[in-house]
PDB file of C-alpha atoms and ligand atoms in Angstrom:
ATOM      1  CA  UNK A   1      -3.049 -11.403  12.406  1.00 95.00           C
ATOM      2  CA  UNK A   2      -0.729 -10.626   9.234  1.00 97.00           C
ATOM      3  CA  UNK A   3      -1.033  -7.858   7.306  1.00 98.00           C
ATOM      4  CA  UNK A   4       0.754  -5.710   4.289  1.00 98.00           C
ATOM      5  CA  UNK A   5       0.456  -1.783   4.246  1.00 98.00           C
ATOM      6  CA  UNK A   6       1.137  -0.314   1.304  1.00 98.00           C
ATOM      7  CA  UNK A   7       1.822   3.170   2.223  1.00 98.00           C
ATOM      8  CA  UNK A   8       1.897   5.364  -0.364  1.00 95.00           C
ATOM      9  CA  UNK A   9       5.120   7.746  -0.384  1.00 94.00           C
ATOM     10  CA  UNK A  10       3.128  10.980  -0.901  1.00 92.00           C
ATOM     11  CA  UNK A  11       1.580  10.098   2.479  1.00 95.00           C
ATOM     12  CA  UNK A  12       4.753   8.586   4.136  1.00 95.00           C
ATOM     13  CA  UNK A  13       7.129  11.644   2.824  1.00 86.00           C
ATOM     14  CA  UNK A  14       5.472  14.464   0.923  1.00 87.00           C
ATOM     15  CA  UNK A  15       8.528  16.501   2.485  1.00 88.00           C
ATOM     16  CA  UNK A  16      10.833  14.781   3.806  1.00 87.00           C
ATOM     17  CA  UNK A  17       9.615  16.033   7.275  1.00 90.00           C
ATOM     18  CA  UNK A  18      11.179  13.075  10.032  1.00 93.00           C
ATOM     19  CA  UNK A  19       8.443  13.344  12.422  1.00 95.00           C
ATOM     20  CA  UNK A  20       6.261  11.941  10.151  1.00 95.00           C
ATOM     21  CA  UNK A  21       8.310   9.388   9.241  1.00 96.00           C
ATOM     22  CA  UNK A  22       8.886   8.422  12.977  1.00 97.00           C
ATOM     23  CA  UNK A  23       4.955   9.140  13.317  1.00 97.00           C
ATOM     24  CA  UNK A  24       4.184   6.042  10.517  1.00 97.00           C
ATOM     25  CA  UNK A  25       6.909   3.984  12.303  1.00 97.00           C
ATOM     26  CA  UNK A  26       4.870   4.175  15.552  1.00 97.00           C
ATOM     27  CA  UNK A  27       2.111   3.217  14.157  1.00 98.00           C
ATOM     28  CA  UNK A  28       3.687   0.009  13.242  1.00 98.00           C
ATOM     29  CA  UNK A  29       5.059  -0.698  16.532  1.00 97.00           C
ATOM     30  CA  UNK A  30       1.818  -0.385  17.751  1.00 97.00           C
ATOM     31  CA  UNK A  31       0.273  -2.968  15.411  1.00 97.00           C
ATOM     32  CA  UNK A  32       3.705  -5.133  16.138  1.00 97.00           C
ATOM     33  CA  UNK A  33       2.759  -4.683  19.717  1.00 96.00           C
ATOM     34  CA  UNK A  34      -0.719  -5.868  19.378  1.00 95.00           C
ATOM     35  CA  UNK A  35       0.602  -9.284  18.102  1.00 95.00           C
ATOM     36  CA  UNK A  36       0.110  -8.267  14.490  1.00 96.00           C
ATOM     37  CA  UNK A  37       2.869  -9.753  11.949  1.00 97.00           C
ATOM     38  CA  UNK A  38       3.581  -6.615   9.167  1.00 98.00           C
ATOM     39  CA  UNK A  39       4.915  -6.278   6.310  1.00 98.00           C
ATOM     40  CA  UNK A  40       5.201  -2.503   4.443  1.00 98.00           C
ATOM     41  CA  UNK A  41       5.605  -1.537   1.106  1.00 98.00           C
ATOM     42  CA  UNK A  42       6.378   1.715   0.612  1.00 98.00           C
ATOM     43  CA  UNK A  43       5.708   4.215  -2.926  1.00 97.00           C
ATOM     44  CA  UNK A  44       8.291   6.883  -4.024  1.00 95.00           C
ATOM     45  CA  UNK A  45       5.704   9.770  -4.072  1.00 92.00           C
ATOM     46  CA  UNK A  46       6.278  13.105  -5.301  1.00 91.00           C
ATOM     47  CA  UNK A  47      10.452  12.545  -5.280  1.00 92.00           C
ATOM     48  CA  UNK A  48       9.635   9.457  -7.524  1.00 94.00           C
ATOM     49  CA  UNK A  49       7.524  11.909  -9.979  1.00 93.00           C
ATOM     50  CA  UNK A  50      10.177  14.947 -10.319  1.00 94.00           C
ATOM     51  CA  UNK A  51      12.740  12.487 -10.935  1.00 95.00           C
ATOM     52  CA  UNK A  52      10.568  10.330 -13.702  1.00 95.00           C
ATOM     53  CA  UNK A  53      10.015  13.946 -15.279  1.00 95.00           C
ATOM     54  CA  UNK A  54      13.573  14.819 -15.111  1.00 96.00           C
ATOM     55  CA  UNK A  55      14.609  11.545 -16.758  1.00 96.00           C
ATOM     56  CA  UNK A  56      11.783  11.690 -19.194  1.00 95.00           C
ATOM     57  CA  UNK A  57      13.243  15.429 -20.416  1.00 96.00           C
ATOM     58  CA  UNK A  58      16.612  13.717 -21.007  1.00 96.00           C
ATOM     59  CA  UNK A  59      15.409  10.714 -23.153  1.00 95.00           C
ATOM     60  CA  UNK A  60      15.007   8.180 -20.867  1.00 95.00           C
ATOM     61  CA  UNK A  61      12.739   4.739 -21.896  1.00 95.00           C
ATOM     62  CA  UNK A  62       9.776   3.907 -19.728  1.00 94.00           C
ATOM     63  CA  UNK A  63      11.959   0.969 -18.169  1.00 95.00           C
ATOM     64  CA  UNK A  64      14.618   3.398 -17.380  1.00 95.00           C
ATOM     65  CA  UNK A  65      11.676   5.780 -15.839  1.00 96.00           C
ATOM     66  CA  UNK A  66      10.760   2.470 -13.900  1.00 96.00           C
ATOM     67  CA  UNK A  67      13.678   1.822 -12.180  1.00 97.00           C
ATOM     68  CA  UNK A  68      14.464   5.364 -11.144  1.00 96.00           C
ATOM     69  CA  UNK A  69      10.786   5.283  -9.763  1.00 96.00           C
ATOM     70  CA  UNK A  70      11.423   1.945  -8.107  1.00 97.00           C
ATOM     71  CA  UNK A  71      14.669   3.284  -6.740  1.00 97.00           C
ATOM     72  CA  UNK A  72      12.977   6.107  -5.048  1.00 97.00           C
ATOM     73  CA  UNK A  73      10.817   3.503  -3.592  1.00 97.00           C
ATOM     74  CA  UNK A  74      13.605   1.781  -1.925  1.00 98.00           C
ATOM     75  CA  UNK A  75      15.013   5.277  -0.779  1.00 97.00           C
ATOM     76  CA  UNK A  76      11.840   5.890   1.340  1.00 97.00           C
ATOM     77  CA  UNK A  77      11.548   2.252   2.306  1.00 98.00           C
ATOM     78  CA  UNK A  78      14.595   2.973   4.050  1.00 97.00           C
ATOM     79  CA  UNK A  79      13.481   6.152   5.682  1.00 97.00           C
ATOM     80  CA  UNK A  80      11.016   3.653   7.266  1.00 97.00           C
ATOM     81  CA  UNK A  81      13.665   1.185   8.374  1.00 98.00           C
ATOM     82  CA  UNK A  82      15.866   3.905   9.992  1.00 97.00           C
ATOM     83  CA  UNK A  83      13.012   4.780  11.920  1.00 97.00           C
ATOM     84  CA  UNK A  84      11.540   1.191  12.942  1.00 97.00           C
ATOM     85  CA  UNK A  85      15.411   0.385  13.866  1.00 94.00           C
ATOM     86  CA  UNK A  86      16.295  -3.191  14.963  1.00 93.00           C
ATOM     87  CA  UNK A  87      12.183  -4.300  14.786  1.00 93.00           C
ATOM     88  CA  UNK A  88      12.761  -3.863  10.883  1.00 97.00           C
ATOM     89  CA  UNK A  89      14.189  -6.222   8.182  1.00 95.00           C
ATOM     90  CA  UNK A  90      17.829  -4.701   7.687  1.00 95.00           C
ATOM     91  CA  UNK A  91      17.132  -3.075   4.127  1.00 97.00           C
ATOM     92  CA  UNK A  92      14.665  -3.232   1.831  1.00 98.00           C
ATOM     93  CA  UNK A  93      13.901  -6.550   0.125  1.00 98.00           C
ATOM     94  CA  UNK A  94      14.363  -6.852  -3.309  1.00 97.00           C
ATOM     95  CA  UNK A  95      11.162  -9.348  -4.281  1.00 97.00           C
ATOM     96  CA  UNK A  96       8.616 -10.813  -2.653  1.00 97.00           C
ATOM     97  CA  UNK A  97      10.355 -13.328  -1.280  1.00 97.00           C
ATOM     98  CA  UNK A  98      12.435 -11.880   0.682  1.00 97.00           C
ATOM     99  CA  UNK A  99      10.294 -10.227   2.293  1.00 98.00           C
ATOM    100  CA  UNK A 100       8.526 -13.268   3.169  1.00 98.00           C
ATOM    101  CA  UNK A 101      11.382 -14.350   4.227  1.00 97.00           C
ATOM    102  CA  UNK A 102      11.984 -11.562   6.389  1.00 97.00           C
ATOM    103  CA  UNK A 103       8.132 -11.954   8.154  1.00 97.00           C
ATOM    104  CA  UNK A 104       9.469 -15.371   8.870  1.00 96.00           C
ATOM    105  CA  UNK A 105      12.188 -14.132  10.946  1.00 96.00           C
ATOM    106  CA  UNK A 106       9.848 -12.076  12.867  1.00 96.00           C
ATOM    107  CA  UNK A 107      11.600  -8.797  11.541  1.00 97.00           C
ATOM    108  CA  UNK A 108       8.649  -6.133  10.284  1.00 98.00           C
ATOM    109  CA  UNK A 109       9.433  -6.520   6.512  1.00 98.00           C
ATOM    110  CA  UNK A 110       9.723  -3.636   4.104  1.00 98.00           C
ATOM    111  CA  UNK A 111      10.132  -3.258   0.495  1.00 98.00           C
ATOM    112  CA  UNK A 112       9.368  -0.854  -2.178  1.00 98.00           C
ATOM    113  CA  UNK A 113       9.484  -1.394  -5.872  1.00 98.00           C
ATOM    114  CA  UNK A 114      10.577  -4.728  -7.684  1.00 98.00           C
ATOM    115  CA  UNK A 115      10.360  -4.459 -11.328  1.00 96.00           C
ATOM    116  CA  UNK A 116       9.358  -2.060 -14.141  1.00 96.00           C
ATOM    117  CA  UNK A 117       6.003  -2.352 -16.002  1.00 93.00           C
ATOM    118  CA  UNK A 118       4.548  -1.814 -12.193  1.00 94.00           C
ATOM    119  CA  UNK A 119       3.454  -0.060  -9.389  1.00 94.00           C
ATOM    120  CA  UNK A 120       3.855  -0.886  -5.601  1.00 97.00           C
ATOM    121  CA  UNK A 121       0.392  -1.168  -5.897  1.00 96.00           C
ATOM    122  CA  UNK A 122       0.876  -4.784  -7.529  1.00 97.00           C
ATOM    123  CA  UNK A 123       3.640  -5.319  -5.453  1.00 98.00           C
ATOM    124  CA  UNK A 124       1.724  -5.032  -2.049  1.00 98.00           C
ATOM    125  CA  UNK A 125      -1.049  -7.250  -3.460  1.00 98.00           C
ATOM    126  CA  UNK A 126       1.351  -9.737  -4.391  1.00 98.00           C
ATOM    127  CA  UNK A 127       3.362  -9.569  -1.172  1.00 98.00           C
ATOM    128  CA  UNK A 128      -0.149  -9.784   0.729  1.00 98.00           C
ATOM    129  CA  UNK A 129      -0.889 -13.266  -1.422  1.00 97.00           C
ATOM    130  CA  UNK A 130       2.418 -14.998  -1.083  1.00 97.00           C
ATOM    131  CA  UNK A 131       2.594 -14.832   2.924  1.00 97.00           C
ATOM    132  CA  UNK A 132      -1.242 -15.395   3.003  1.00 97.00           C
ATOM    133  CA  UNK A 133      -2.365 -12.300   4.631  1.00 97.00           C
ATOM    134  CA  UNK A 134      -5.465 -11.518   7.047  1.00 96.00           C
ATOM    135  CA  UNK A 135      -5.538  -7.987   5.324  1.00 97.00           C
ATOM    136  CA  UNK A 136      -4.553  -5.824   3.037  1.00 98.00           C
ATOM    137  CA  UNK A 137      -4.642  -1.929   3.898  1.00 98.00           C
ATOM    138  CA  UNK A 138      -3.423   0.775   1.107  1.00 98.00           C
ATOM    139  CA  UNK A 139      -2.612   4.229   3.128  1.00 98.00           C
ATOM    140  CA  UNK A 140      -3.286   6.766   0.294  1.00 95.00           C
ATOM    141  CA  UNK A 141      -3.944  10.150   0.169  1.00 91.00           C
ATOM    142  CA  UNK A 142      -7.436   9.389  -1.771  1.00 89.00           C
ATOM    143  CA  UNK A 143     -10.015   8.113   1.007  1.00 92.00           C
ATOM    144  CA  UNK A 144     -11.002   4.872  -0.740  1.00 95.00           C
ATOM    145  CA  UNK A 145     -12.766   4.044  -4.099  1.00 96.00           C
ATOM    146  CA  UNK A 146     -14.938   6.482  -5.704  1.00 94.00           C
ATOM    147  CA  UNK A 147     -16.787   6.059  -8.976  1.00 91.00           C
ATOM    148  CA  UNK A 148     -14.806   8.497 -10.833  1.00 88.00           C
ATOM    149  CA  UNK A 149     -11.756  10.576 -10.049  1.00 85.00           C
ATOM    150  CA  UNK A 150     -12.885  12.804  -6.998  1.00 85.00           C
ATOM    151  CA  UNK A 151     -10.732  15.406  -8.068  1.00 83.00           C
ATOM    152  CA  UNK A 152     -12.333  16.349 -11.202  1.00 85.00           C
ATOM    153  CA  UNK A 153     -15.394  15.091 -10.708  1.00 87.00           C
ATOM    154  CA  UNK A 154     -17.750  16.605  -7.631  1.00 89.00           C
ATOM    155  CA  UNK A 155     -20.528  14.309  -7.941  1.00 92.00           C
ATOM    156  CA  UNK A 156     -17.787  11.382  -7.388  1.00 92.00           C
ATOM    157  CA  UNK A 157     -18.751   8.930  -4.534  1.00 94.00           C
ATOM    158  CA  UNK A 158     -17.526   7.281  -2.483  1.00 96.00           C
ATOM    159  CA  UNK A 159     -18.061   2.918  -1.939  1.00 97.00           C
ATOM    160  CA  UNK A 160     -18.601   1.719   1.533  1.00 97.00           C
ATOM    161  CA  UNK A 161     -17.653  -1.483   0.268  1.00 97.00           C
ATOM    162  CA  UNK A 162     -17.257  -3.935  -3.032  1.00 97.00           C
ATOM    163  CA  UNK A 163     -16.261  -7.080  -3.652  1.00 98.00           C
ATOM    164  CA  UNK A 164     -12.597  -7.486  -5.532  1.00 98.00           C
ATOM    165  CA  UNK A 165     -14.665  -8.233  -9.075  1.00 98.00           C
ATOM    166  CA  UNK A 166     -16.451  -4.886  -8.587  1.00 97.00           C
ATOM    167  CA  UNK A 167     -12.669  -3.155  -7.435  1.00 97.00           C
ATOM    168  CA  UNK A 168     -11.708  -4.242 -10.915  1.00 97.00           C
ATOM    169  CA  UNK A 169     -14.096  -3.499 -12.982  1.00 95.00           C
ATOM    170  CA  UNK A 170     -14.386   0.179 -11.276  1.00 94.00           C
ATOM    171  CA  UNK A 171     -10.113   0.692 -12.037  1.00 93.00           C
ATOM    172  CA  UNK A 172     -10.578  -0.804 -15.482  1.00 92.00           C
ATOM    173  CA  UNK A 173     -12.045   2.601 -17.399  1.00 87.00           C
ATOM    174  CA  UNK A 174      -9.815   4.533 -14.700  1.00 83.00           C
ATOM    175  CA  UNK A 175      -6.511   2.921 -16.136  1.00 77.00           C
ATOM    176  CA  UNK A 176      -7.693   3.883 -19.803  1.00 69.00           C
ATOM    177  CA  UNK A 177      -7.713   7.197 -19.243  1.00 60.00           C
ATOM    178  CA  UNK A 178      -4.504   8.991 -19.738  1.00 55.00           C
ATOM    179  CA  UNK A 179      -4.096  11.335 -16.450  1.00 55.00           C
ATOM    180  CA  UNK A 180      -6.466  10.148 -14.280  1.00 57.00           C
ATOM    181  CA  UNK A 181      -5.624   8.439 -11.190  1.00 73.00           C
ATOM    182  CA  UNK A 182      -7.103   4.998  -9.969  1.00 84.00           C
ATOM    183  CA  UNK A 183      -6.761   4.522  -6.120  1.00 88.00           C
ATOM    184  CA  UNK A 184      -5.145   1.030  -6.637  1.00 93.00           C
ATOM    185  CA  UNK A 185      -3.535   0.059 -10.301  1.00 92.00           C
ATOM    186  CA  UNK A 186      -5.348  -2.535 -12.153  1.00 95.00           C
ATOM    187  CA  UNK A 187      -3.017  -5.261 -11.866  1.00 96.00           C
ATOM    188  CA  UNK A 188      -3.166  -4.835  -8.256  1.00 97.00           C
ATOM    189  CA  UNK A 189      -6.919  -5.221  -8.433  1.00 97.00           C
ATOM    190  CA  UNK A 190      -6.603  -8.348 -10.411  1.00 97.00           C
ATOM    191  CA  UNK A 191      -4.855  -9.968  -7.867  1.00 98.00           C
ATOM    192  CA  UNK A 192      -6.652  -8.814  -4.939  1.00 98.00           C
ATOM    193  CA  UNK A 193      -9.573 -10.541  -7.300  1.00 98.00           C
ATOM    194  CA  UNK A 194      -7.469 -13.717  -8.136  1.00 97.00           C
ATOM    195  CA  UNK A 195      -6.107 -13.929  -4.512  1.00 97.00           C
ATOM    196  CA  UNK A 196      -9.850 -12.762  -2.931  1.00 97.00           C
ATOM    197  CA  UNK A 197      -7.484 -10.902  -0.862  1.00 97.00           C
ATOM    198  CA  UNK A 198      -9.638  -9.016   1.955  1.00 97.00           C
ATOM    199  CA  UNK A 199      -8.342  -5.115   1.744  1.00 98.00           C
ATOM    200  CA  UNK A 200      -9.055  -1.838   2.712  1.00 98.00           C
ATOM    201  CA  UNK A 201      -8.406   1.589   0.773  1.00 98.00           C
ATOM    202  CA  UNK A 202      -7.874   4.485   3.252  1.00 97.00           C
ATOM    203  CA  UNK A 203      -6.706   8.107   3.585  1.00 96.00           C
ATOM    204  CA  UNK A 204      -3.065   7.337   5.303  1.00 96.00           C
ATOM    205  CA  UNK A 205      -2.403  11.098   5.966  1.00 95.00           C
ATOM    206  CA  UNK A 206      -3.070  10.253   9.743  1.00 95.00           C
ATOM    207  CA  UNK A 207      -0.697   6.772  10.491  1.00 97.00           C
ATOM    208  CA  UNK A 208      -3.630   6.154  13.464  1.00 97.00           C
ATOM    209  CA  UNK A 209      -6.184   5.449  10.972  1.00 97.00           C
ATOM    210  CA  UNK A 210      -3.851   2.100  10.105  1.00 98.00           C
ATOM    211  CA  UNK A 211      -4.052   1.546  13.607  1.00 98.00           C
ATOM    212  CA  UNK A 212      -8.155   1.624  13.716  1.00 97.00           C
ATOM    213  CA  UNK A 213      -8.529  -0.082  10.931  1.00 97.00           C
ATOM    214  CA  UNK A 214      -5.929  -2.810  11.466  1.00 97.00           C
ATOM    215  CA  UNK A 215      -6.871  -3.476  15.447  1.00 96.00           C
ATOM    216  CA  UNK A 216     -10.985  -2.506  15.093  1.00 95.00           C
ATOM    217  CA  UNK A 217     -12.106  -2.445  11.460  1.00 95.00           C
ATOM    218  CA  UNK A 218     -12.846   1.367  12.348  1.00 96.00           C
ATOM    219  CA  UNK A 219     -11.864   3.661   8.890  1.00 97.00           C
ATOM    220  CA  UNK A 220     -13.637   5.745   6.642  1.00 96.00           C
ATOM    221  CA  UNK A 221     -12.459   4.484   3.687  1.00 97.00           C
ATOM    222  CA  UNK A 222     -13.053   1.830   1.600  1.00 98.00           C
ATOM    223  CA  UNK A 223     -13.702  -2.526   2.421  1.00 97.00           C
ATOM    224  CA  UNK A 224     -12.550  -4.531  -0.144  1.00 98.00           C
ATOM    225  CA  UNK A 225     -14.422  -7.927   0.592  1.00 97.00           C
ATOM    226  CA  UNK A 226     -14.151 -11.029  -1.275  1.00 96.00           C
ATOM    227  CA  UNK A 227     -17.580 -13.284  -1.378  1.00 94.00           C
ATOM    228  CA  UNK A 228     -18.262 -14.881   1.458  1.00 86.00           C
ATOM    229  CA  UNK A 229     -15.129 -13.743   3.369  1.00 88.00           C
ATOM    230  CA  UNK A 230     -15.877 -13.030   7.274  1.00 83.00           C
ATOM    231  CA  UNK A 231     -14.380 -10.385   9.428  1.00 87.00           C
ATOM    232  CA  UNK A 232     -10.949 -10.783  10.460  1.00 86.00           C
ATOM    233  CA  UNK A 233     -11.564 -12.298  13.990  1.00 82.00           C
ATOM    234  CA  UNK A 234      -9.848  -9.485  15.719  1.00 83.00           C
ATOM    235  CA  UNK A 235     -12.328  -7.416  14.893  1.00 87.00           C
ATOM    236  CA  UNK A 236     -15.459  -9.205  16.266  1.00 82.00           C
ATOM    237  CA  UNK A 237     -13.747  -9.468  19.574  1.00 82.00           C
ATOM    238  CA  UNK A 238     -12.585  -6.009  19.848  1.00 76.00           C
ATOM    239  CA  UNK A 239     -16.444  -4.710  19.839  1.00 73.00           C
TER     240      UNK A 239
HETATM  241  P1  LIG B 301       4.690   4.063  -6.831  1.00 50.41           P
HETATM  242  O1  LIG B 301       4.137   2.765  -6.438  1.00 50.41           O
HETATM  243  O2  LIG B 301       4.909   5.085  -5.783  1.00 50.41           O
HETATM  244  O3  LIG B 301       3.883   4.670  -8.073  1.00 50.41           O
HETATM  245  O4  LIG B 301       6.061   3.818  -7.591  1.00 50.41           O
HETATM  246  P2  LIG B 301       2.555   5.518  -8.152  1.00 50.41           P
HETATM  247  O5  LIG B 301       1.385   4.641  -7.794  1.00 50.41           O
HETATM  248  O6  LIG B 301       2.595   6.136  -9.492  1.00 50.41           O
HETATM  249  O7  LIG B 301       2.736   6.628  -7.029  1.00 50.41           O
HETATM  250  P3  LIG B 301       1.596   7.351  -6.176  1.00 50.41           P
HETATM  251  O8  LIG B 301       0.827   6.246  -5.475  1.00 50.41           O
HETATM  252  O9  LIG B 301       0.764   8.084  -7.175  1.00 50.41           O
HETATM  253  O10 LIG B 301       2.376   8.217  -5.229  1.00 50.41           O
HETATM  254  C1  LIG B 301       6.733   4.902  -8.227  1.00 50.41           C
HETATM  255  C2  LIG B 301       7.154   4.489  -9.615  1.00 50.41           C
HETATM  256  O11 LIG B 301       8.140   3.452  -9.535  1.00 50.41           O
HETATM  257  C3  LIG B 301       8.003   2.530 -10.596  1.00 50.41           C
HETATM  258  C4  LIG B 301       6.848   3.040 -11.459  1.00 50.41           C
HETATM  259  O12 LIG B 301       7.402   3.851 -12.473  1.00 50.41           O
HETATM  260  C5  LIG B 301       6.054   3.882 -10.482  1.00 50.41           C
HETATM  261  O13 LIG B 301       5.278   4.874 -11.128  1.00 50.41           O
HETATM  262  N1  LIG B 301       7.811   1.152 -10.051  1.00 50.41           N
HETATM  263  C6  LIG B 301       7.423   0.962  -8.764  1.00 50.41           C
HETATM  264  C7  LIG B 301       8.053   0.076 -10.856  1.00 50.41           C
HETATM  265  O14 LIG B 301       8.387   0.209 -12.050  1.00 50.41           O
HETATM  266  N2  LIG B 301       7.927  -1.192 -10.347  1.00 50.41           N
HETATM  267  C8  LIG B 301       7.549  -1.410  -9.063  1.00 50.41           C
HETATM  268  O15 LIG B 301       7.484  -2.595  -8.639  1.00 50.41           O
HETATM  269  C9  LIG B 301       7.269  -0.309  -8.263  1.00 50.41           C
END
């Protein structure tokens, strides 16, 4: 089974702390272990944010704020690869295909941001398409898709499951609206849509719940499920 994580860097370091880097890393052995080919891509978090805002102060121009955030990206994907030592791809790759590259090789590939105008959102999604993945799991600190922001909204719920045209059209008014935060970026959405990429949006805080998810199907987040797709076989035989 291949798969891309995306794990947000708010949930792999909201502080830096190294036991829950090494925590995340042995989560991917695990899945490595279980015959599972993975490749990570990892956000910049809250480090990525206080630097943006620093920059911002000073002048800087939304590409600038980009690659600062894209360089904090690459800062934590390396966390990850000093923890996942010789099983990981060496540093992190700079596109896609590298990192494809890198899954090739039989290394676990990481990467964090490529290019401005993005998130790693996207970047995940588009990793997950080019190396044909079996699934598609975003570790955020929001568990899965709710109809409106759950954080200012109480009555927000909560989707079981939609299909990627429903994802979509559920981030669309969420992108609009100046401060409010969509648990995957619309252009990722688009191409989980265009790619009818199976995925999964889950609460990462705990690096197990990858595990579960990845091995059983088992979360309490959100499915993601293209028309007509099946469940990854893994699953069927594991109940
Ligand atoms: P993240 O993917 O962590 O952004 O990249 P985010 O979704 O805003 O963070 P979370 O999920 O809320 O923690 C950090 C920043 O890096 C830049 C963007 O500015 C992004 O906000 N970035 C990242 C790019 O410009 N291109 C990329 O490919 C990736």
């Amino acid at each position: 089974m291949r798969i891309v994580v995306s794990v947000g860097g708010s949930v792999l370091a909201p502080d830096l702390d190294p036991e829950r880097v090494a925590a995340y890393a042995e989560a991917i052995e695990r899945l490595v272990t279980d015959g599972c080919e993975v490749g990570v891509v990892v956000g910049g978090g809250g480090v990525a944010r206080e630097y943006i805002e620093t920059a911002r102060e000073i002048g800087a121009n939304e590409v600038e704020l980009d690659r600062l955030g894209i360089g904090t990206t690459r800062l934590n994907a390396r966390l990850l690869i000093a923890a996942l030592g010789e099983r990981a791809s060496l540093a992190p790759a700079v596109d896609t295909e590298e990192a494809a590259a890198a899954l090739r090789r039989d290394e676990v590939s990481v990467m964090g941001g490529v290019t401005p105008g993005q998130t790693t959102d996207a970047v995940a999604a588009a990793f997950a398409e080019s190396v044909d993945a079996d699934l598609l799991v975003y570790a955020t600190s929001a568990d899965g898709v709710y109809d409106a922001d759950p954080n200012a909204d109480p009555d927000a719920a909560q989707f079981a499951e939609l299909s990627p045209a429903e994802l979509v059209e559920v981030v669309l008014p969420m992108s609009r609206d100046a401060g409010a935060s969509a648990p995957v970026d619309l252009l990722a959405a688009k191409l989980i849509d265009r790619a009818e990429l199976r995925s999964i949006v889950l609460d990462g805080t705990d690096p197990s719940a990858v595990v579960d998810a990845v091995l059983r199907g088992d979360h309490t987040g959100t499915d993601v499920v293209p028309p007509g797709a099946g469940e990854p076989s893994r699953w069927t035989e594991a109940r």
